[in-house]
Amino acid sequence: MKRDFTDAVFDVVRLIPFGRVTSYGAIAKHIGSAQSSRMVGWILNKSLNEKDKVPAHRVVNRSGLLTGKNSFGEPNKMQTLLENEGVIIVNDRIVNFKTVFWNPSTELNDSF
DNA sequence: CGTCTGACGCACG
DNA sequence: GCGTGCGCCAGAC
């Protein structure tokens, strides 16, 4: 299976700390497919169906916009989960995005 | 096999 | 700051 990319995405997303978020591009770049940011979202969408639960709600686009909230069954669910973690969201956008942003390449420091 | 679509990102104007 | 166009890879038809 082409689990390479998929598994990598799952792994990174699962490593996202509580109350932190990251962007599709950051994940894609960390994996090595910086230009395949769309694939990240696509894989996460599949992850919702998979039994392997990943904090997909902690992944937003580069603008901190909850673009994927629409795929959580109920759009309000994603925002609720994030707010439950202390993330401030207004108009489907993370206000303190740069504050709660979690950069895998930086935080992980390629220590793998 | 050709074409469209998609939880994105970037360049341009 | 916003709308439009293109690239990217994989899947559905």
PDB file of C-alpha atoms (C1' of nucleotides) in Angstrom:
ATOM      1  CA  MET A   1       0.000   0.000   0.000  1.00  0.00           C
ATOM      2  CA  LYS A   2       1.032   3.543  -0.469  1.00  0.00           C
ATOM      3  CA  ARG A   3       0.971   4.019   3.257  1.00  0.00           C
ATOM      4  CA  ASP A   4       4.169   6.020   3.116  1.00  0.00           C
ATOM      5  CA  PHE A   5       2.566   9.371   2.640  1.00  0.00           C
ATOM      6  CA  THR A   6      -0.642   8.457   4.405  1.00  0.00           C
ATOM      7  CA  ASP A   7       1.052   6.947   7.419  1.00  0.00           C
ATOM      8  CA  ALA A   8       3.386   9.896   7.658  1.00  0.00           C
ATOM      9  CA  VAL A   9       0.458  12.294   7.748  1.00  0.00           C
ATOM     10  CA  PHE A  10      -1.303  10.247  10.404  1.00  0.00           C
ATOM     11  CA  ASP A  11       1.847  10.129  12.477  1.00  0.00           C
ATOM     12  CA  VAL A  12       2.487  13.855  12.347  1.00  0.00           C
ATOM     13  CA  VAL A  13      -1.115  14.780  13.065  1.00  0.00           C
ATOM     14  CA  ARG A  14      -1.196  12.470  16.043  1.00  0.00           C
ATOM     15  CA  LEU A  15       1.886  14.224  17.390  1.00  0.00           C
ATOM     16  CA  ILE A  16       0.111  17.569  17.506  1.00  0.00           C
ATOM     17  CA  PRO A  17       0.052  18.628  21.165  1.00  0.00           C
ATOM     18  CA  PHE A  18      -3.088  19.589  23.030  1.00  0.00           C
ATOM     19  CA  GLY A  19      -4.268  23.092  22.292  1.00  0.00           C
ATOM     20  CA  ARG A  20      -2.033  23.383  19.254  1.00  0.00           C
ATOM     21  CA  VAL A  21      -2.801  23.422  15.552  1.00  0.00           C
ATOM     22  CA  THR A  22      -0.854  23.169  12.321  1.00  0.00           C
ATOM     23  CA  SER A  23      -1.375  23.693   8.617  1.00  0.00           C
ATOM     24  CA  TYR A  24      -1.645  21.265   5.731  1.00  0.00           C
ATOM     25  CA  GLY A  25       1.329  22.850   4.026  1.00  0.00           C
ATOM     26  CA  ALA A  26       3.484  22.517   7.138  1.00  0.00           C
ATOM     27  CA  ILE A  27       2.677  18.826   7.378  1.00  0.00           C
ATOM     28  CA  ALA A  28       3.214  18.249   3.693  1.00  0.00           C
ATOM     29  CA  LYS A  29       6.510  20.073   3.827  1.00  0.00           C
ATOM     30  CA  HIS A  30       7.659  18.154   6.855  1.00  0.00           C
ATOM     31  CA  ILE A  31       6.870  14.901   5.114  1.00  0.00           C
ATOM     32  CA  GLY A  32       8.675  15.957   1.990  1.00  0.00           C
ATOM     33  CA  SER A  33       5.782  16.741  -0.324  1.00  0.00           C
ATOM     34  CA  ALA A  34       5.456  20.444   0.245  1.00  0.00           C
ATOM     35  CA  GLN A  35       3.496  20.838  -2.952  1.00  0.00           C
ATOM     36  CA  SER A  36       1.062  18.130  -2.069  1.00  0.00           C
ATOM     37  CA  SER A  37      -0.724  20.063   0.642  1.00  0.00           C
ATOM     38  CA  ARG A  38      -4.021  18.989  -0.882  1.00  0.00           C
ATOM     39  CA  MET A  39      -3.121  15.372  -0.272  1.00  0.00           C
ATOM     40  CA  VAL A  40      -2.854  16.086   3.443  1.00  0.00           C
ATOM     41  CA  GLY A  41      -6.441  17.233   3.628  1.00  0.00           C
ATOM     42  CA  TRP A  42      -7.520  14.388   1.422  1.00  0.00           C
ATOM     43  CA  ILE A  43      -5.813  11.855   3.676  1.00  0.00           C
ATOM     44  CA  LEU A  44      -7.195  13.434   6.816  1.00  0.00           C
ATOM     45  CA  ASN A  45     -10.666  13.221   5.384  1.00  0.00           C
ATOM     46  CA  LYS A  46     -10.123   9.495   4.932  1.00  0.00           C
ATOM     47  CA  SER A  47      -8.728   9.303   8.461  1.00  0.00           C
ATOM     48  CA  LEU A  48     -12.141  10.363   9.752  1.00  0.00           C
ATOM     49  CA  ASN A  49     -13.556   7.180   8.335  1.00  0.00           C
ATOM     50  CA  GLU A  50     -10.644   5.101   9.536  1.00  0.00           C
ATOM     51  CA  LYS A  51     -10.681   3.661  13.025  1.00  0.00           C
ATOM     52  CA  ASP A  52      -7.380   5.371  13.637  1.00  0.00           C
ATOM     53  CA  LYS A  53      -8.670   8.524  15.167  1.00  0.00           C
ATOM     54  CA  VAL A  54      -6.434  11.486  14.564  1.00  0.00           C
ATOM     55  CA  PRO A  55      -6.931  15.043  15.847  1.00  0.00           C
ATOM     56  CA  ALA A  56      -7.861  16.239  12.397  1.00  0.00           C
ATOM     57  CA  HIS A  57      -9.566  19.219  13.944  1.00  0.00           C
ATOM     58  CA  ARG A  58      -6.108  20.484  14.857  1.00  0.00           C
ATOM     59  CA  VAL A  59      -5.228  20.831  11.195  1.00  0.00           C
ATOM     60  CA  VAL A  60      -6.280  23.957   9.354  1.00  0.00           C
ATOM     61  CA  ASN A  61      -5.154  25.819   6.283  1.00  0.00           C
ATOM     62  CA  ARG A  62      -2.333  28.355   6.271  1.00  0.00           C
ATOM     63  CA  SER A  63      -4.745  31.144   7.165  1.00  0.00           C
ATOM     64  CA  GLY A  64      -5.924  29.379  10.285  1.00  0.00           C
ATOM     65  CA  LEU A  65      -9.297  28.896   8.653  1.00  0.00           C
ATOM     66  CA  LEU A  66     -11.326  25.836   9.558  1.00  0.00           C
ATOM     67  CA  THR A  67     -11.750  24.759   5.983  1.00  0.00           C
ATOM     68  CA  GLY A  68     -12.344  21.150   6.960  1.00  0.00           C
ATOM     69  CA  LYS A  69     -15.077  21.816   9.474  1.00  0.00           C
ATOM     70  CA  ASN A  70     -17.556  21.022   6.782  1.00  0.00           C
ATOM     71  CA  SER A  71     -16.341  17.416   6.672  1.00  0.00           C
ATOM     72  CA  PHE A  72     -16.774  16.653  10.351  1.00  0.00           C
ATOM     73  CA  GLY A  73     -20.370  15.706   9.939  1.00  0.00           C
ATOM     74  CA  GLU A  74     -21.411  18.798  11.788  1.00  0.00           C
ATOM     75  CA  PRO A  75     -19.493  21.995  10.996  1.00  0.00           C
ATOM     76  CA  ASN A  76     -19.762  23.144  14.572  1.00  0.00           C
ATOM     77  CA  LYS A  77     -17.963  20.079  15.874  1.00  0.00           C
ATOM     78  CA  MET A  78     -14.493  21.092  14.720  1.00  0.00           C
ATOM     79  CA  GLN A  79     -14.740  24.557  16.213  1.00  0.00           C
ATOM     80  CA  THR A  80     -16.101  23.154  19.448  1.00  0.00           C
ATOM     81  CA  LEU A  81     -13.239  20.713  19.764  1.00  0.00           C
ATOM     82  CA  LEU A  82     -10.683  23.442  19.195  1.00  0.00           C
ATOM     83  CA  GLU A  83     -12.344  25.849  21.587  1.00  0.00           C
ATOM     84  CA  ASN A  84     -12.416  23.064  24.109  1.00  0.00           C
ATOM     85  CA  GLU A  85      -8.629  23.014  23.838  1.00  0.00           C
ATOM     86  CA  GLY A  86      -8.380  26.721  24.499  1.00  0.00           C
ATOM     87  CA  VAL A  87      -8.181  27.811  20.879  1.00  0.00           C
ATOM     88  CA  ILE A  88     -10.020  31.048  20.180  1.00  0.00           C
ATOM     89  CA  ILE A  89     -12.072  30.907  17.016  1.00  0.00           C
ATOM     90  CA  VAL A  90     -14.073  33.672  15.413  1.00  0.00           C
ATOM     91  CA  ASN A  91     -15.898  33.386  12.132  1.00  0.00           C
ATOM     92  CA  ASP A  92     -14.415  29.915  11.533  1.00  0.00           C
ATOM     93  CA  ARG A  93     -10.949  31.360  11.890  1.00  0.00           C
ATOM     94  CA  ILE A  94      -8.346  30.860  14.610  1.00  0.00           C
ATOM     95  CA  VAL A  95      -7.679  34.243  16.155  1.00  0.00           C
ATOM     96  CA  ASN A  96      -4.449  33.378  17.941  1.00  0.00           C
ATOM     97  CA  PHE A  97      -3.373  31.147  15.099  1.00  0.00           C
ATOM     98  CA  LYS A  98       0.270  32.129  15.167  1.00  0.00           C
ATOM     99  CA  THR A  99       0.245  31.581  18.917  1.00  0.00           C
ATOM    100  CA  VAL A 100      -1.186  28.063  18.850  1.00  0.00           C
ATOM    101  CA  PHE A 101       0.498  27.167  15.590  1.00  0.00           C
ATOM    102  CA  TRP A 102       2.615  24.051  15.854  1.00  0.00           C
ATOM    103  CA  ASN A 103       5.312  23.648  13.252  1.00  0.00           C
ATOM    104  CA  PRO A 104       6.369  19.973  12.956  1.00  0.00           C
ATOM    105  CA  SER A 105       9.638  20.826  11.246  1.00  0.00           C
ATOM    106  CA  THR A 106      10.495  23.209  14.072  1.00  0.00           C
ATOM    107  CA  GLU A 107       9.054  21.492  17.131  1.00  0.00           C
ATOM    108  CA  LEU A 108      10.199  18.073  16.015  1.00  0.00           C
ATOM    109  CA  ASN A 109      13.450  19.579  14.786  1.00  0.00           C
ATOM    110  CA  ASP A 110      13.844  16.607  12.462  1.00  0.00           C
ATOM    111  CA  SER A 111      14.846  14.555  15.482  1.00  0.00           C
ATOM    112  CA  PHE A 112      13.389  11.473  13.901  1.00  0.00           C
TER     113      PHE A 112
ATOM    114  C1'  DC B   1      -7.506   6.765 -21.006  1.00  0.00           C
ATOM    115  C1'  DG B   2      -9.369  11.699 -20.492  1.00  0.00           C
ATOM    116  C1'  DT B   3     -11.408  14.750 -17.304  1.00  0.00           C
ATOM    117  C1'  DC B   4     -13.058  16.664 -12.966  1.00  0.00           C
ATOM    118  C1'  DT B   5     -12.725  17.312  -8.195  1.00  0.00           C
ATOM    119  C1'  DG B   6     -10.671  18.181  -3.688  1.00  0.00           C
ATOM    120  C1'  DA B   7     -10.008  19.763   4.375  1.00  0.00           C
ATOM    121  C1'  DC B   8      -4.242  23.673  -0.140  1.00  0.00           C
ATOM    122  C1'  DG B   9      -0.684  27.025  -1.375  1.00  0.00           C
ATOM    123  C1'  DC B  10       1.383  30.449  -4.128  1.00  0.00           C
ATOM    124  C1'  DA B  11       1.937  33.921  -7.871  1.00  0.00           C
ATOM    125  C1'  DC B  12      -0.300  37.807 -10.185  1.00  0.00           C
ATOM    126  C1'  DG B  13      -2.983  41.823 -10.880  1.00  0.00           C
TER     127       DG B  13
ATOM    128  C1'  DG C   1      -6.847  42.393   1.114  1.00  0.00           C
ATOM    129  C1'  DC C   2      -9.421  39.764  -2.530  1.00  0.00           C
ATOM    130  C1'  DG C   3     -10.473  37.220  -6.867  1.00  0.00           C
ATOM    131  C1'  DT C   4      -8.468  34.347 -10.389  1.00  0.00           C
ATOM    132  C1'  DG C   5      -5.436  30.931 -12.340  1.00  0.00           C
ATOM    133  C1'  DC C   6      -2.146  27.233 -12.004  1.00  0.00           C
ATOM    134  C1'  DG C   7       0.310  23.235  -9.893  1.00  0.00           C
ATOM    135  C1'  DC C   8       0.260  19.515  -7.129  1.00  0.00           C
ATOM    136  C1'  DC C   9      -1.198  13.954  -6.373  1.00  0.00           C
ATOM    137  C1'  DA C  10      -4.720  10.565  -5.889  1.00  0.00           C
ATOM    138  C1'  DG C  11      -9.293   8.851  -6.620  1.00  0.00           C
ATOM    139  C1'  DA C  12     -13.918   8.583  -8.890  1.00  0.00           C
ATOM    140  C1'  DC C  13     -16.564   8.231 -13.342  1.00  0.00           C
TER     141       DC C  13
END
